[in-house]
Amino acid sequence: MLGYLVALLILGGIYALLTISLDLQYGHTGLVNFGLVGFFAVGAYGSALVALAGYPIAVGFAVGICSAALLALPIGGLALRLRDDYFAIVTLGFSEVVRLVIVNEEWLTKGGLGLPGVPRPFAQLGVGGAEAAYLALVVACNVIVVLVIRRVVGSPFGRLLQAIRDNETTVVSLGKSPPGAKVRALVIGAAIAGLAGALYAHYITFVVPDQFLPIVTFYVWMAMILGGVGRLSGSLAGAAVLVLLLEGTRFVRDLVPSVLAVEMASIRLILIGLLLIVFVIYRPYGVFGSPSRQ
Amino acid sequence: MDRSRRQIIKQGAGLALVASLPSAVTRALAQGGETLRIGALNPVTGAGSPYGGGMQKAIILAASEINALGGVGGRKIEIFAEDSETSPEAGVRAAKKLIEVNKVQALLGTWSSGVAAAVMPLTDAAGIVHSTNAGASNITSSKGLMFRYSGLSVRVGEALGRFAAKRGHTRLATMAFNNPSGREITGGAKAAWEKLGHQLVGEVIYEPNRPSYRSEVQKILAANPDAIVMGAYLPDFISILRETRQAGSNVKFYTPAWTVNQSLIDAVGPKATEGVYVHDYVAALDSAAFKSFVDRFRKATGIDATENYYACCAYDMMVVVGLAAEAAAGKGALQDSMRTVANPPGDVVYDFAQGQKLLKEGRKINYEGASGPIDFDQMGNVKPLFKLSEIKDGKVTMIGKVFEDY
Amino acid sequence: MNTWSFYANLALNGLVEGLLIGLAALALNLVFAVGRFPNAATGDFMTVGAYAGFGAHYLGGNIVVQSGAAMLAGAAVGLLSYFAVFRKLAGRPMVAALLASIGLGFVYRSVVSLFAGHDPRFFPMGTVSAINIGGVRIRDTDVWLAGIALLCMAVALAVLHLTPVGRQMRAVADNAVLAQASGIRSRRVMFALWAMAGMITGVAGLMLGIRTAVSPELGWGMLLPAFAAAVVGGVGSPAGAILGGVMLGIAQELSTPWLGFSYKIALSFVALAVMLLVRPQGLFGQKEAVR
């Protein structure tokens, strides 16, 4: 039982990082990023490939994070020139192109076969110890990221981001530079998503392109909206709800055995869709968020 | 049309019966008595969904039949069924739940190579048997806990390549769905073809879910092949076959069993399916175990097992584990008895009842299952016996050649 | 080997695929222009239409009945989406409607799979040899598809330019505030919009289902190419949508000898991005704020 809960906490922590990443980009800066999973994938593959080549896992993590961040630069360039909905579509396309490249550049990524045997850290601690240590790693990453984001959001740069989100023309007239700020927000967010990807790859120990479909991006959007846009505690809460949703439906079946697993999968997706719709209509700021951030 | 309507109605009625099976089985645990806890982790949703539901029901059916006989050595079987969603992450979460919460003693029925690869470290760490249908050759257990009930995709491809050679073709091309299964099949065909001293005239890899494969077909036909080996699935094969025939080509196709069923023949028409050769597993269609299973499965679930080879494998997975547990009977680990009950030499048995009876008499048995002879080699792979069928006049007819030398 | 007929066939393949994409883009475009947001549930509307058409086929209906069923289902789903969800988001930032449409897509897709299962269904099409004109092959289903696509385009254009409600739609597309001020009843305009867009997506879904297979994931794969076609053709231009789809389809297939079968898909994404940067109104659309 404990092992199962630890696994859920680890995955929840990874989703939390993704939610925080998206929240920085959308919640604080107003960038409608529908391609989050692309940065997630780059972080996962970057770290996995480096570690499988024999380098220390820490190096792998660094490469994963930096690759994701670098990839955000051209996307940031696009963000400057495009309105919300077009940016959303283009980023969606971007994440699919990333997946296409991963599938087809087999000399590097083994394509659809995936990369098995991604090394796990803490192997010397035995099975139970390694899991606990990994959880500690994930929690530590979350803590660090939360602290960093808090500082970013509270800084002048952070206030600039919110001003951009709320009224960009005013910002320009005040002589500030939105473009640079937007790109920086995107890059920082991408780095966090890359970190989440690296943590994911080394936990599941197997990366395959099918894990990086657009649905993951929309899971995170749902988590962010549910938990509360523009608020860190909201991101954490949203990620928790997401994992609960993904796993909870399993136990509903134990209570109502006549419902088949096939139906459960459909019901789960219906729930996610409905939650998205309902929260967008009635509680766009989520459970913890608020319309005005002071 | 009538047939499928009846099938759907029967399926609905059968579903109600089988839907109640899990609870019936789980509530069969004797209070204070130990049960044999088995995890069924199958692709009920996702890419494997055409097979996963049937696989899960087959495992449940086998367990309920064994329990009706009194269980394994007096212990009832308790099935914990989960959906892998044909996704490694979902598979890992489900496996964690099965291993950590339900404490299963064996995990049966993973299908996708991705799920099997991600779950194998977990089952290895827990020291439990992992019975799978995944075809990728890089799926192995470091502790001898993996048992693969279907052929490696590479072997399927090799068989297809060799069939094409035996039938006198000289210009072979391959078309592969861009995923491990498709690629390994055509990879195997290519290797077999080259070992016989020939070269492929064309190779195309195509993406899933395209609205049309016309350009891909055009490219392969431009190389003027007389035969094409397919590493495909049903929907894309229908599309490709149709395009090929509409382009006026009578090129022969050599394709795996799961790409051919009545839906194919209905969808493209009997004229187009002339010249399609289907590779299949031999015992599947000949053995008494298969025929009996198909009947019982249809009665219980309304599903036609001849269209779901993996369900037959899943059924065998449960029976073999049951027999192995019976044979081990507290004397050793489950995995050590797997070959004892499934491999020759021994008295051939076709079902659990027979096997249990003979085991109790102290005899060595050799289970021949619904999906094949089920003889595991060193690596845990079965040695599949293949055969070739041909679609003629809209019917799949066995040509009857069997190749054993793999 | 790479004779002119080889390329002509590729182009023809692209044309046919492009018409299909163009149909979806047409509906997307209409909603984009009048409703002012990209409807990410378009693909799933297509799926519903395909299943409705398959249901009609299953009950014995011919292609006309199937198309009727698909159109009815598409319109129903479009109207339901508007009245239940999008109407409540009027006046809110466009992202809200976009996100809600994502959620709606999930709901429709999974409701379909709940009732119809995940197994793909196939239309028994039989196989007819194609007409061969100097090496270029044309199949009867393609002629059908071209006809339906052009018909839909003609109907859309006719409605927009020849009917009162169509004129009102164009007014709302040009300037929603002004349209409201001049007394245009948005309820009626929106009803017509979503019914029309729904019908077109429904029939597009049926066409796609007939050519491939009817499954819950059917429409989702069309979404990105349809977006690309809508943007390339120009938001607000029905003819632009079809032409955008056709151009992208042809370019995609012609690029195959160089890009291969896997990367050709990326072409429409690249075209989308480039078009937005270089000429945001698309080829035939009106100039409007992309930034």
mmCIF file of C-alpha atoms in Angstrom, chain B residues 152-296:
data_model
loop_
_atom_site.group_PDB
_atom_site.id
_atom_site.type_symbol
_atom_site.label_atom_id
_atom_site.label_comp_id
_atom_site.label_asym_id
_atom_site.label_seq_id
_atom_site.Cartn_x
_atom_site.Cartn_y
_atom_site.Cartn_z
ATOM 1 C CA LEU B 152 8.248 -12.343 -31.178
ATOM 2 C CA SER B 153 7.285 -9.846 -33.871
ATOM 3 C CA VAL B 154 10.628 -10.552 -35.488
ATOM 4 C CA ARG B 155 9.756 -14.243 -35.809
ATOM 5 C CA VAL B 156 6.399 -13.425 -37.358
ATOM 6 C CA GLY B 157 8.197 -11.309 -39.930
ATOM 7 C CA GLU B 158 10.782 -13.987 -40.621
ATOM 8 C CA ALA B 159 8.009 -16.483 -41.211
ATOM 9 C CA LEU B 160 6.268 -14.142 -43.628
ATOM 10 C CA GLY B 161 9.490 -13.559 -45.530
ATOM 11 C CA ARG B 162 10.191 -17.260 -45.782
ATOM 12 C CA PHE B 163 6.651 -18.040 -46.873
ATOM 13 C CA ALA B 164 6.981 -15.527 -49.667
ATOM 14 C CA ALA B 165 10.244 -17.113 -50.754
ATOM 15 C CA LYS B 166 8.804 -20.634 -50.639
ATOM 16 C CA ARG B 167 5.924 -19.554 -52.813
ATOM 17 C CA GLY B 168 8.334 -18.486 -55.496
ATOM 18 C CA HIS B 169 8.294 -14.715 -55.236
ATOM 19 C CA THR B 170 11.393 -12.896 -56.307
ATOM 20 C CA ARG B 171 10.521 -9.227 -55.853
ATOM 21 C CA LEU B 172 9.579 -8.620 -52.258
ATOM 22 C CA ALA B 173 8.729 -5.289 -50.654
ATOM 23 C CA THR B 174 7.665 -4.390 -47.127
ATOM 24 C CA MET B 175 5.250 -1.873 -45.655
ATOM 25 C CA ALA B 176 5.364 -1.156 -41.956
ATOM 26 C CA PHE B 177 3.141 0.700 -39.534
ATOM 27 C CA ASN B 178 5.501 3.065 -37.779
ATOM 28 C CA ASN B 179 5.602 1.389 -34.398
ATOM 29 C CA PRO B 180 7.711 -1.367 -32.837
ATOM 30 C CA SER B 181 5.348 -4.174 -33.838
ATOM 31 C CA GLY B 182 5.107 -3.183 -37.481
ATOM 32 C CA ARG B 183 8.782 -2.370 -37.788
ATOM 33 C CA GLU B 184 9.990 -5.556 -36.151
ATOM 34 C CA ILE B 185 7.779 -7.667 -38.388
ATOM 35 C CA THR B 186 9.106 -6.122 -41.580
ATOM 36 C CA GLY B 187 12.599 -6.135 -40.092
ATOM 37 C CA GLY B 188 12.289 -9.864 -39.581
ATOM 38 C CA ALA B 189 11.017 -10.363 -43.110
ATOM 39 C CA LYS B 190 13.891 -8.355 -44.516
ATOM 40 C CA ALA B 191 16.437 -10.354 -42.515
ATOM 41 C CA ALA B 192 14.965 -13.664 -43.649
ATOM 42 C CA TRP B 193 14.842 -12.480 -47.254
ATOM 43 C CA GLU B 194 18.435 -11.359 -47.211
ATOM 44 C CA LYS B 195 19.570 -14.579 -45.563
ATOM 45 C CA LEU B 196 18.137 -16.374 -48.570
ATOM 46 C CA GLY B 197 20.304 -14.228 -50.776
ATOM 47 C CA HIS B 198 17.723 -11.746 -52.072
ATOM 48 C CA GLN B 199 17.287 -8.004 -51.686
ATOM 49 C CA LEU B 200 14.058 -6.151 -50.993
ATOM 50 C CA VAL B 201 12.883 -4.042 -53.914
ATOM 51 C CA GLY B 202 11.102 -1.507 -51.761
ATOM 52 C CA GLU B 203 10.426 -0.530 -48.157
ATOM 53 C CA VAL B 204 7.828 1.933 -46.920
ATOM 54 C CA ILE B 205 7.133 3.027 -43.378
ATOM 55 C CA TYR B 206 3.829 4.757 -42.875
ATOM 56 C CA GLU B 207 2.237 6.806 -40.121
ATOM 57 C CA PRO B 208 -0.889 5.738 -38.269
ATOM 58 C CA ASN B 209 -4.368 7.173 -38.820
ATOM 59 C CA ARG B 210 -3.811 8.847 -42.148
ATOM 60 C CA PRO B 211 -6.944 9.649 -44.177
ATOM 61 C CA SER B 212 -5.343 8.006 -47.171
ATOM 62 C CA TYR B 213 -2.344 5.815 -47.927
ATOM 63 C CA ARG B 214 -2.429 6.366 -51.611
ATOM 64 C CA SER B 215 0.985 7.978 -51.863
ATOM 65 C CA GLU B 216 2.557 5.249 -49.788
ATOM 66 C CA VAL B 217 0.978 2.588 -51.982
ATOM 67 C CA GLN B 218 2.065 4.433 -55.077
ATOM 68 C CA LYS B 219 5.660 4.414 -53.923
ATOM 69 C CA ILE B 220 5.692 0.731 -53.138
ATOM 70 C CA LEU B 221 4.010 -0.212 -56.406
ATOM 71 C CA ALA B 222 6.515 1.886 -58.331
ATOM 72 C CA ALA B 223 9.160 -0.631 -57.273
ATOM 73 C CA ASN B 224 7.144 -3.329 -59.044
ATOM 74 C CA PRO B 225 7.013 -5.950 -56.321
ATOM 75 C CA ASP B 226 5.251 -9.286 -56.786
ATOM 76 C CA ALA B 227 4.675 -9.612 -53.051
ATOM 77 C CA ILE B 228 4.439 -7.255 -50.081
ATOM 78 C CA VAL B 229 4.998 -8.230 -46.463
ATOM 79 C CA MET B 230 2.888 -6.133 -44.117
ATOM 80 C CA GLY B 231 3.608 -5.092 -40.558
ATOM 81 C CA ALA B 232 0.198 -3.573 -40.068
ATOM 82 C CA TYR B 233 -3.058 -3.406 -38.194
ATOM 83 C CA LEU B 234 -6.553 -3.954 -39.496
ATOM 84 C CA PRO B 235 -7.699 -0.390 -40.307
ATOM 85 C CA ASP B 236 -4.573 0.583 -42.209
ATOM 86 C CA PHE B 237 -4.383 -2.759 -43.975
ATOM 87 C CA ILE B 238 -7.941 -2.283 -45.210
ATOM 88 C CA SER B 239 -6.998 1.139 -46.531
ATOM 89 C CA ILE B 240 -3.791 -0.071 -48.164
ATOM 90 C CA LEU B 241 -5.332 -3.175 -49.691
ATOM 91 C CA ARG B 242 -8.138 -1.112 -51.136
ATOM 92 C CA GLU B 243 -5.775 1.492 -52.592
ATOM 93 C CA THR B 244 -3.606 -1.195 -54.108
ATOM 94 C CA ARG B 245 -6.454 -2.961 -55.827
ATOM 95 C CA GLN B 246 -7.957 0.322 -56.989
ATOM 96 C CA ALA B 247 -4.616 1.169 -58.524
ATOM 97 C CA GLY B 248 -5.058 -1.928 -60.623
ATOM 98 C CA SER B 249 -2.389 -4.026 -58.927
ATOM 99 C CA ASN B 250 -2.772 -7.715 -58.104
ATOM 100 C CA VAL B 251 0.329 -7.832 -55.949
ATOM 101 C CA LYS B 252 0.198 -10.524 -53.291
ATOM 102 C CA PHE B 253 0.156 -9.598 -49.623
ATOM 103 C CA TYR B 254 1.720 -11.557 -46.789
ATOM 104 C CA THR B 255 0.242 -10.275 -43.580
ATOM 105 C CA PRO B 256 -0.179 -11.233 -39.895
ATOM 106 C CA ALA B 257 -3.369 -12.827 -38.623
ATOM 107 C CA TRP B 258 -4.732 -9.848 -36.748
ATOM 108 C CA THR B 259 -5.015 -7.815 -39.936
ATOM 109 C CA VAL B 260 -7.427 -10.266 -41.474
ATOM 110 C CA ASN B 261 -10.941 -11.007 -40.358
ATOM 111 C CA GLN B 262 -14.468 -10.863 -41.676
ATOM 112 C CA SER B 263 -14.497 -7.056 -41.374
ATOM 113 C CA LEU B 264 -11.653 -6.886 -43.888
ATOM 114 C CA ILE B 265 -13.409 -9.117 -46.381
ATOM 115 C CA ASP B 266 -16.667 -7.221 -45.960
ATOM 116 C CA ALA B 267 -14.991 -3.852 -46.213
ATOM 117 C CA VAL B 268 -13.031 -4.391 -49.406
ATOM 118 C CA GLY B 269 -15.031 -7.145 -51.038
ATOM 119 C CA PRO B 270 -13.960 -10.701 -51.901
ATOM 120 C CA LYS B 271 -12.397 -9.755 -55.211
ATOM 121 C CA ALA B 272 -9.869 -7.483 -53.571
ATOM 122 C CA THR B 273 -8.863 -10.062 -50.993
ATOM 123 C CA GLU B 274 -7.726 -12.575 -53.596
ATOM 124 C CA GLY B 275 -4.025 -13.013 -53.219
ATOM 125 C CA VAL B 276 -3.844 -12.172 -49.529
ATOM 126 C CA TYR B 277 -1.877 -14.676 -47.531
ATOM 127 C CA VAL B 278 -2.275 -14.761 -43.795
ATOM 128 C CA HIS B 279 0.263 -15.973 -41.300
ATOM 129 C CA ASP B 280 -1.248 -17.541 -38.244
ATOM 130 C CA TYR B 281 -0.435 -19.827 -35.349
ATOM 131 C CA VAL B 282 -1.033 -23.438 -36.203
ATOM 132 C CA ALA B 283 -2.346 -25.014 -33.057
ATOM 133 C CA ALA B 284 -4.752 -22.180 -32.638
ATOM 134 C CA LEU B 285 -7.031 -23.567 -35.286
ATOM 135 C CA ASP B 286 -6.409 -27.290 -34.883
ATOM 136 C CA SER B 287 -6.283 -28.040 -31.210
ATOM 137 C CA ALA B 288 -9.122 -29.392 -29.118
ATOM 138 C CA ALA B 289 -8.309 -26.788 -26.498
ATOM 139 C CA PHE B 290 -8.877 -24.011 -28.992
ATOM 140 C CA LYS B 291 -12.213 -25.277 -30.260
ATOM 141 C CA SER B 292 -13.506 -25.876 -26.776
ATOM 142 C CA PHE B 293 -12.315 -22.493 -25.565
ATOM 143 C CA VAL B 294 -13.933 -20.687 -28.485
ATOM 144 C CA ASP B 295 -17.266 -22.288 -27.667
ATOM 145 C CA ARG B 296 -17.137 -21.604 -23.945
#
